[in-house]
Short mmCIF file of C-alpha atoms in Angstrom, two decimals:
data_model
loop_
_atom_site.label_atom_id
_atom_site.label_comp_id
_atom_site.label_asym_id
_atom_site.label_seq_id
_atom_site.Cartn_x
_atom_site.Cartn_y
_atom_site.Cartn_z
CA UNK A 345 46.08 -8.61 -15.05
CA UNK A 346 49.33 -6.92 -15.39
CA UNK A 347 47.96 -3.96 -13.21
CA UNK A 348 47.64 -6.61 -10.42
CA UNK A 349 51.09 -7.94 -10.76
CA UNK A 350 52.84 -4.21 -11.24
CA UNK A 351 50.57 -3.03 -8.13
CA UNK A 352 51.84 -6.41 -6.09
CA UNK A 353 55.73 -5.78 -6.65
CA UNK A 354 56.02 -1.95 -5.67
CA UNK A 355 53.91 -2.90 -2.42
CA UNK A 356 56.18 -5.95 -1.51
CA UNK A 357 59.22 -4.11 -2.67
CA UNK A 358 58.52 -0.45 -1.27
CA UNK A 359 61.65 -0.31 0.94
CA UNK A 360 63.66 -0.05 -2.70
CA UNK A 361 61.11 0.98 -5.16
CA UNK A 362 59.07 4.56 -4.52
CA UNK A 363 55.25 3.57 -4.67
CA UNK A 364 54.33 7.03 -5.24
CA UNK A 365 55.70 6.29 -8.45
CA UNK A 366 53.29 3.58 -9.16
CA UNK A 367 50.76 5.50 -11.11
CA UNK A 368 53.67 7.02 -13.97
CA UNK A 369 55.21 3.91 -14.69
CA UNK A 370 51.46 1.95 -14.95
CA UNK A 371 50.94 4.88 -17.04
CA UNK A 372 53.66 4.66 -19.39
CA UNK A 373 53.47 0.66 -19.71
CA UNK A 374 49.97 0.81 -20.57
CA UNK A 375 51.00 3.47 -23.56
CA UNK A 376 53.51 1.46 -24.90
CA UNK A 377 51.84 -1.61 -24.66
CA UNK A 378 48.41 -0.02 -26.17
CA UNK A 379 50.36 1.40 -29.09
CA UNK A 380 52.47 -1.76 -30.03
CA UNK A 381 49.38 -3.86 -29.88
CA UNK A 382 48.13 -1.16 -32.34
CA UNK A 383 50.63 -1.41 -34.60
CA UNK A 384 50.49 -5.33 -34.63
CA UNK A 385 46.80 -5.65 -34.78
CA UNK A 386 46.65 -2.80 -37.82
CA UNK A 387 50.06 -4.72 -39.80
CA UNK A 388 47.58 -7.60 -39.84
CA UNK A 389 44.40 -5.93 -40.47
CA UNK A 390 45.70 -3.92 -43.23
CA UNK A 391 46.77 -6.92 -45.20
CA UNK A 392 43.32 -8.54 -45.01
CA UNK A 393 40.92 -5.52 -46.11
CA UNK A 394 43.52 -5.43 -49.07
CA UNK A 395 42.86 -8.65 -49.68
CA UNK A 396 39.31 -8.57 -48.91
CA UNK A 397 39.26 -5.43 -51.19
CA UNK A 398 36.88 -3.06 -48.01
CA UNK A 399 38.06 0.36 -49.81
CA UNK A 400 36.92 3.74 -49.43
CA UNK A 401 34.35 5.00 -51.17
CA UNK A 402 34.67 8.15 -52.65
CA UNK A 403 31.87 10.82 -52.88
CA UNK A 404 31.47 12.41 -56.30
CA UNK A 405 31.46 16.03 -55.46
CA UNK A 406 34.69 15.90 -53.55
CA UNK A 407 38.10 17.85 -54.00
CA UNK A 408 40.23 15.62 -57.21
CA UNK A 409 43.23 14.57 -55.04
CA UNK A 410 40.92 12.59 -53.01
CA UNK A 411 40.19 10.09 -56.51
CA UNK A 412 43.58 8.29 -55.42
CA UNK A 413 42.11 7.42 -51.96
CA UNK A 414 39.84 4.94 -53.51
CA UNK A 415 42.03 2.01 -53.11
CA UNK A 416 42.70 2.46 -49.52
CA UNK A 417 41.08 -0.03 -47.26
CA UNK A 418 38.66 1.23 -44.69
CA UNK A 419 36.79 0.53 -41.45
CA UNK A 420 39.54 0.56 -39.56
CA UNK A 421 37.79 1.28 -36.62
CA UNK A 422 37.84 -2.02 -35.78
CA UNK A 423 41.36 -2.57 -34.81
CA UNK A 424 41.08 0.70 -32.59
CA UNK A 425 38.18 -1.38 -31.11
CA UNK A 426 40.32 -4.91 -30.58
CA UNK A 427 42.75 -2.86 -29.21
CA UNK A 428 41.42 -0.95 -26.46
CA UNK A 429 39.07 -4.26 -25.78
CA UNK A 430 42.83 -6.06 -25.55
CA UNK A 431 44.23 -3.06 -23.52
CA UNK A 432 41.61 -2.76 -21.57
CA UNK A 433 41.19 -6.50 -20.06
CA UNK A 434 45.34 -6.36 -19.48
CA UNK A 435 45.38 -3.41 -17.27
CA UNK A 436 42.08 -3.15 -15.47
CA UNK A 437 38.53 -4.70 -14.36
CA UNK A 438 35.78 -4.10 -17.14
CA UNK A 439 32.90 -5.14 -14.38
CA UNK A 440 32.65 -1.74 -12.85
CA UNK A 441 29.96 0.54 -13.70
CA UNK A 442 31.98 3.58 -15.07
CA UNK A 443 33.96 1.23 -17.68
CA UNK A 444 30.44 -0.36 -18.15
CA UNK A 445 29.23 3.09 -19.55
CA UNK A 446 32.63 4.23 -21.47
CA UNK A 447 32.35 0.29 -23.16
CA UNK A 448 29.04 0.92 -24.05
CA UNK A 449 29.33 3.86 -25.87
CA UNK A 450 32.50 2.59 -28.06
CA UNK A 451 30.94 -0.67 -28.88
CA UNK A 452 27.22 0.87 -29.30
CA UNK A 453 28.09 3.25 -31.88
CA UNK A 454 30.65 1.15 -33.15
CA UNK A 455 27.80 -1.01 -33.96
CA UNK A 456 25.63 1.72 -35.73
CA UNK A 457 29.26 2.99 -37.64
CA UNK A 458 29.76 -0.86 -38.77
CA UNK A 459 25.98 -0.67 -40.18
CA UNK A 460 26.73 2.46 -42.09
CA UNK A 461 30.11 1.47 -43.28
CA UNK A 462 28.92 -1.85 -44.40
CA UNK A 463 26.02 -0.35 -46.67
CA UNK A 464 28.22 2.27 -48.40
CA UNK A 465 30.67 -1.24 -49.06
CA UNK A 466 27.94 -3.37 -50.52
CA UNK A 467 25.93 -0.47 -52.53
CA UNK A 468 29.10 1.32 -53.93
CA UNK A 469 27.69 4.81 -52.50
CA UNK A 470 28.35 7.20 -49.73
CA UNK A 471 24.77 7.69 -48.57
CA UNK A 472 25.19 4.62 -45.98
CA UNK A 473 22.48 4.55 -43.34
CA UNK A 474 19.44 6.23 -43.63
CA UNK A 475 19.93 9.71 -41.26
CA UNK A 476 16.50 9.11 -39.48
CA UNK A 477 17.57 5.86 -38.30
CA UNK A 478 21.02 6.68 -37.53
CA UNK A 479 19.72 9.39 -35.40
CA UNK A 480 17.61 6.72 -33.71
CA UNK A 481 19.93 4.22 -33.16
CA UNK A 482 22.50 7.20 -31.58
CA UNK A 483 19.68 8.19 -29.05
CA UNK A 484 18.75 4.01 -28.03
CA UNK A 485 21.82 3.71 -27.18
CA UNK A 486 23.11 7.02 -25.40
CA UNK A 487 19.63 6.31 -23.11
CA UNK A 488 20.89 3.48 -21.40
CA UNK A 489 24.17 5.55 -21.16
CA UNK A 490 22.49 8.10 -19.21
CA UNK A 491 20.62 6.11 -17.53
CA UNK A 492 24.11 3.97 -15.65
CA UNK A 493 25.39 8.17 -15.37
CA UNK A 494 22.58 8.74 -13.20
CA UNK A 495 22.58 5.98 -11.27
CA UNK A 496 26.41 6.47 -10.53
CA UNK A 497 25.05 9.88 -9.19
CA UNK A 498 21.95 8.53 -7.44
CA UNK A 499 24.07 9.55 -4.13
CA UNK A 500 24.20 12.96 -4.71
CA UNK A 501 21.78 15.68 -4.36
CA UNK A 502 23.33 18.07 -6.64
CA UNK A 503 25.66 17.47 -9.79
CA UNK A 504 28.50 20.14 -10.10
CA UNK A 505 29.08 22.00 -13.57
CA UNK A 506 32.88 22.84 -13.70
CA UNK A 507 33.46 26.48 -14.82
CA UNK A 508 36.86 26.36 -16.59
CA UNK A 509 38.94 29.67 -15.67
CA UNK A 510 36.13 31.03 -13.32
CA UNK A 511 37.81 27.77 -10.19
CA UNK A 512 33.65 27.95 -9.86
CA UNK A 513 31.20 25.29 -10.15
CA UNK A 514 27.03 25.23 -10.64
CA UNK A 515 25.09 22.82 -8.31
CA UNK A 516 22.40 21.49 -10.60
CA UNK A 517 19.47 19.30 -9.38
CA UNK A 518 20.18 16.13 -9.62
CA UNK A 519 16.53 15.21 -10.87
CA UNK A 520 16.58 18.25 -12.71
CA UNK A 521 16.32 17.18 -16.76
CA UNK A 522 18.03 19.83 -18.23
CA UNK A 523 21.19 18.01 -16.88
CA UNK A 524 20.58 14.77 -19.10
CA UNK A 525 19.43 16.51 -22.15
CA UNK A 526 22.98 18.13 -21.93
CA UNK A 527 24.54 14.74 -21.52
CA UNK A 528 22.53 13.17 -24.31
CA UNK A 529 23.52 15.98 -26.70
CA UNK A 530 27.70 15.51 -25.29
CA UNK A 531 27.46 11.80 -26.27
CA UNK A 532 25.73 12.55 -29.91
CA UNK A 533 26.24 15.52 -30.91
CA UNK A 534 30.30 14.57 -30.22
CA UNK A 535 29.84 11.34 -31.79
CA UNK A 536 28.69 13.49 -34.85
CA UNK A 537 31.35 16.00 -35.17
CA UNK A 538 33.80 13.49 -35.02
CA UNK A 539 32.51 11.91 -37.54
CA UNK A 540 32.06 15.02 -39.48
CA UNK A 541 35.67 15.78 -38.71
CA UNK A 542 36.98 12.54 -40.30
CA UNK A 543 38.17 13.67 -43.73
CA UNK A 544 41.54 14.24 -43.88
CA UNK A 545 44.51 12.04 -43.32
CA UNK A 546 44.60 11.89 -39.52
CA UNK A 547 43.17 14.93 -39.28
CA UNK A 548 40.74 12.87 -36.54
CA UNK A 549 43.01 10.77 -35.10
CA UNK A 550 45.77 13.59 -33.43
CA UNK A 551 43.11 15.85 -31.83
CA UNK A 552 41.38 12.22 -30.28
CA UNK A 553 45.00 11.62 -29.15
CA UNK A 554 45.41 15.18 -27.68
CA UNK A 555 41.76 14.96 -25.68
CA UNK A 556 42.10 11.49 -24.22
CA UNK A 557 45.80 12.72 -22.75
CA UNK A 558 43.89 15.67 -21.44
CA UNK A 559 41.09 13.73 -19.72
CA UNK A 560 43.49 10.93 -18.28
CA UNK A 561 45.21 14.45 -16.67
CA UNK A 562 42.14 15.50 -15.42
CA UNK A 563 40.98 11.75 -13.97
CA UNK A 564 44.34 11.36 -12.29
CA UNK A 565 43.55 14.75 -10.63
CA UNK A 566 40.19 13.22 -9.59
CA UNK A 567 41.61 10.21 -7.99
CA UNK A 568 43.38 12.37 -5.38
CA UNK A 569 41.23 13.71 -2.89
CA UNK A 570 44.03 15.98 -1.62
CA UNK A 571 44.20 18.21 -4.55
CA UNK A 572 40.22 18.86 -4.58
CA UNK A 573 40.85 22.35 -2.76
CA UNK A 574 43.82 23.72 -4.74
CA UNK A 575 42.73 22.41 -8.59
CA UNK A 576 38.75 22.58 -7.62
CA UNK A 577 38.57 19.13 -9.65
CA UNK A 578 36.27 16.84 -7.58
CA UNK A 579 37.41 14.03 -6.20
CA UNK A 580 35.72 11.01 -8.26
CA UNK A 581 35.32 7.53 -6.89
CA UNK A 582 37.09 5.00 -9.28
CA UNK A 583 38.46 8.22 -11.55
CA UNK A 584 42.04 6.10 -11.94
CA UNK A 585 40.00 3.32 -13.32
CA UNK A 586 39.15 5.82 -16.51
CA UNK A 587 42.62 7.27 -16.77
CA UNK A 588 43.69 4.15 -18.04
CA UNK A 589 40.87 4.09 -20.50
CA UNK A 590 41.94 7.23 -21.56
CA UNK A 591 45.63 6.58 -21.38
CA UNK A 592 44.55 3.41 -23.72
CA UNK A 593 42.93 5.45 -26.15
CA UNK A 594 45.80 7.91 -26.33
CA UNK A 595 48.24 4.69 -26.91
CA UNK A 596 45.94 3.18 -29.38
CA UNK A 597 45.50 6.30 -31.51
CA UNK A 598 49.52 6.82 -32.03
CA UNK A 599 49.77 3.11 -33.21
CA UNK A 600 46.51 4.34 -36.02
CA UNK A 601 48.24 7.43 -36.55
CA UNK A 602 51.02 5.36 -37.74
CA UNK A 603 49.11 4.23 -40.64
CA UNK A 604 46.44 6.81 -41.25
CA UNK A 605 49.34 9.91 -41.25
CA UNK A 606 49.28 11.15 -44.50
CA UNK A 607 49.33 9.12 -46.76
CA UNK A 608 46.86 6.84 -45.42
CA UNK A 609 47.37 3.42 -45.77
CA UNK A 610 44.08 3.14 -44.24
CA UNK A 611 40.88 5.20 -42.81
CA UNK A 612 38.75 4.28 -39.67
CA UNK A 613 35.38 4.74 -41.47
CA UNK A 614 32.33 5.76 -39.32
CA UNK A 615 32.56 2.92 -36.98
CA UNK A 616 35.97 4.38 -35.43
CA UNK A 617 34.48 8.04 -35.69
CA UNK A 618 31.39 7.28 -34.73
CA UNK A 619 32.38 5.35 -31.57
CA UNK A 620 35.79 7.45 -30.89
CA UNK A 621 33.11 10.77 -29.98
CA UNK A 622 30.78 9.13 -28.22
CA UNK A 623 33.02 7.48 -25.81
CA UNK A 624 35.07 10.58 -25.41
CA UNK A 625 31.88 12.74 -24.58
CA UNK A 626 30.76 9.87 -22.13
CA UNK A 627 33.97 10.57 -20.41
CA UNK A 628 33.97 13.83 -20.20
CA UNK A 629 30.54 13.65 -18.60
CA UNK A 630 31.82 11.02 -15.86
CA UNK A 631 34.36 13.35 -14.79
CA UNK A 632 32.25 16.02 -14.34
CA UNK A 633 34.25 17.95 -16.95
CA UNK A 634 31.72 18.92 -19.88
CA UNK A 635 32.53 22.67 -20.25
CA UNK A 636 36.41 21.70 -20.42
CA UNK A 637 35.76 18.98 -22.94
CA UNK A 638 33.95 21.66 -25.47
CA UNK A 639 36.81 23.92 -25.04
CA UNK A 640 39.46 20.93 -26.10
CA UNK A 641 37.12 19.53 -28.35
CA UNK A 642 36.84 22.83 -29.93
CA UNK A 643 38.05 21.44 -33.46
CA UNK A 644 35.65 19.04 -33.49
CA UNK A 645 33.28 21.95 -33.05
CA UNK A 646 34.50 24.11 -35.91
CA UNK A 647 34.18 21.69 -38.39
CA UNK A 648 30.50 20.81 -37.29
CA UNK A 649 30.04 25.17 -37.20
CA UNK A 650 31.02 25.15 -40.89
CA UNK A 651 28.77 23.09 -41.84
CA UNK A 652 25.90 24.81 -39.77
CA UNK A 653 26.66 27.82 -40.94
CA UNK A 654 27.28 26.85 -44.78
CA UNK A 655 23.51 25.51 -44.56
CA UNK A 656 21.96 28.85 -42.87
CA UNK A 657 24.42 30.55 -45.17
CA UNK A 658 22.69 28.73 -48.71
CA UNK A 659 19.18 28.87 -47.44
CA UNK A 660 19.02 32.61 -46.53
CA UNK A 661 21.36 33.97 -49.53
CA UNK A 662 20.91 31.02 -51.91
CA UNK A 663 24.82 30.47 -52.43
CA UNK A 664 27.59 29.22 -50.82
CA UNK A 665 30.11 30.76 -48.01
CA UNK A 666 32.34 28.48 -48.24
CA UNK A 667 33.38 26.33 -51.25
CA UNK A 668 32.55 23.58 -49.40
CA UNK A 669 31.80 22.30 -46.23
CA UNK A 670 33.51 20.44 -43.69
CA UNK A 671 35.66 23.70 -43.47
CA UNK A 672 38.60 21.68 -44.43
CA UNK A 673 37.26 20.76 -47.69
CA UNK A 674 37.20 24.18 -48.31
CA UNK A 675 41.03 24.91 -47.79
CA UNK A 676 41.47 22.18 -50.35
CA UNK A 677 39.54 23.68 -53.13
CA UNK A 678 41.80 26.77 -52.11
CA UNK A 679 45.05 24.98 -53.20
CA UNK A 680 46.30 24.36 -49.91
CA UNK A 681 48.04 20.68 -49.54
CA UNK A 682 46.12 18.03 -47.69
CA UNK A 683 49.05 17.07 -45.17
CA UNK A 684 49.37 20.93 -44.47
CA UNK A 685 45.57 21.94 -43.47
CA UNK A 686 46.36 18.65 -41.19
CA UNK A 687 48.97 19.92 -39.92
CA UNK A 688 47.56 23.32 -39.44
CA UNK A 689 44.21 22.02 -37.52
CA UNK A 690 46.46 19.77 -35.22
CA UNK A 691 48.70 22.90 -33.72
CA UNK A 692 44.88 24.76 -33.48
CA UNK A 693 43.68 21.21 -31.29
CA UNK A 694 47.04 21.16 -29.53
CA UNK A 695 46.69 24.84 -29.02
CA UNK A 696 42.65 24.04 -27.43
CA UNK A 697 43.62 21.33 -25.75
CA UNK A 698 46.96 23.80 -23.46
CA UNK A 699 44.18 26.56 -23.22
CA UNK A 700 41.92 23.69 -21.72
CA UNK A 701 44.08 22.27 -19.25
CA UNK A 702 45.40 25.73 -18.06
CA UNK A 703 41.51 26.69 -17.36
CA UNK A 704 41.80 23.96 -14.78
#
């Protein structure tokens, strides 16, 4: 709605106002307006999972400072989720296909995070959801998912894989299934990590902020078909239309950081994790930019490494590598001060997310 009426005065008004311009001030209204919805929406929300008493639930072999956390209210996920919903229906049209996949991935795993959340409430334990069918429920939905992907790529013959660095791309069969078992594994195994990730403070929320900037970069390079030969970014159809999502879900994640920075006041439980990853891979895959979202996703990655590694680690030597696993759990029992290891992995993201963009 507001897009419409911003778009409508710098076209009638163009003699006096630039409309070159038009895409940096949509983009800074939309940040603003994303993050003070945010912080009304969470104000609210806090008050009523207080009240409500939705609190973390604390796993028993955890580091000691985390006992205190037991009070603070979770599942905040959900006002990320009212927000972008709110943000999203101000600045642009859901009823296109590519917001049709990015909404389906952050309300379908929302869904399955909600389910898990909502079992560790009730039973007063941290095993939630069964794995098996939490593994099911990712792959449902991320089928559809792929499915809308392909048929936004039904036109062309050949799907180009972006080589960061190299200013190279891979034509890849269309038809050719390798392609979608990639996607499938962008859209869960990211959905995963995240959640793996989520431990800390906003230790999840910064490098989410950091990644959606960096994609909203990379669509508004899309949307130009000018720049295609000098950044080799293809030019996608209706890439502006995802810049805003992304913009949103920078703009929403500063108003959480506001109240998950250390210390929390609340946590975004598995159905903001959950949801957060998968909609970022989806993303990633719609712009054509997988390869450059593992490099700025790279913490994500590291966490999910330690644990990989811990496991191979224990079942080959029969003890631990690290003293426990997410890797930051492990700095902990170390000594080191929760708000510092945050601090520390968001300069390594920020520092992932430069090398990213400057591979473009």
């Amino acid at each position: 709605m507001f897009n419409y009426i911003i778009k409508y005065v710098f076209e009638k008004y163009n003699y006096i106002i630039n409309y070159n311009n038009f895409l940096q001030l949509q983009s800074i209204l939309i940040l603003l307006t994303t993050f003070f919805i945010t912080l009304f929406i969470g104000t609210i929300f806090i008050k009523k999972l207080k009240k409500l008493k939705i609190q973390q639930i604390i796993r028993k072999n955890i580091p000691k400072s985390h006992i205190t956390k037991k009070e603070t209210p979770t599942m905040g996920g959900i006002i990320i989720l009212i927000s972008i919903t709110i943000s999203i229906l101000i600045w642009t049209n859901p009823c296109n296909l590519h917001t049709i996949c990015i909404l389906t991935s952050l309300f379908g795993y929302a869904i399955i995070g909600f389910i898990d959340d909502y079992i560790k409430i009730t039973k007063k334990n941290t095993n939630g959801l069964n794995k098996k069918w939490k593994y099911f429920l990712q792959s449902a939905i991320s089928l559809p998912i792929i499915y809308n992907i392909h048929l936004l790529q039904n036109n062309n013959e050949n799907i180009q894989l972006i080589l960061p660095f190299l200013k190279k791309s891979i034509s890849i069969p269309q038809n050719n299934i390798w392609v979608y078992i990639i996607y499938y594994f962008i859209i869960v195994g990211t959905s995963n990590a995240v959640n793996l990730t989520d431990g800390l403070d906003g230790l999840t929320i910064m490098p989410t902020i950091l990644i959606s900037f960096n994609l909203a970069i990379v669509a508004w390079l899309s949307s130009d078909k000018n720049l295609e030969n000098y950044t080799y970014i293809p030019y996608i159809p209706y890439s502006e239309k995802i810049m805003i999502i992304c913009i949103i879900i920078s703009g929403t994640g500063l108003g959480f950081l506001w109240f998950n920075a250390y210390p929390a006041k609340i946590f975004m439980g598995d159905i903001g994790s959950l949801s957060i990853g998968a909609t970022l891979g989806t993303i990633s895959i719609l712009l054509n930019q997988e390869l450059f979202f593992i490099i700025i996703s790279g913490i994500f990655i590291i966490e999910t490494i330690s644990i990989i590694i811990q496991i191979i680690h224990f079942k080959i030597k029969n003890k631990k590598l690290f003293l426990m696993s997410p890797i930051h759990h492990h700095y902990e029992l170390k000594g080191f001060q929760e708000n510092h290891i945050v601090v520390r992995f968001w300069i390594i993201s920020f520092i992932l997310t430069f090398i990213g963009l400057m591979s473009l």
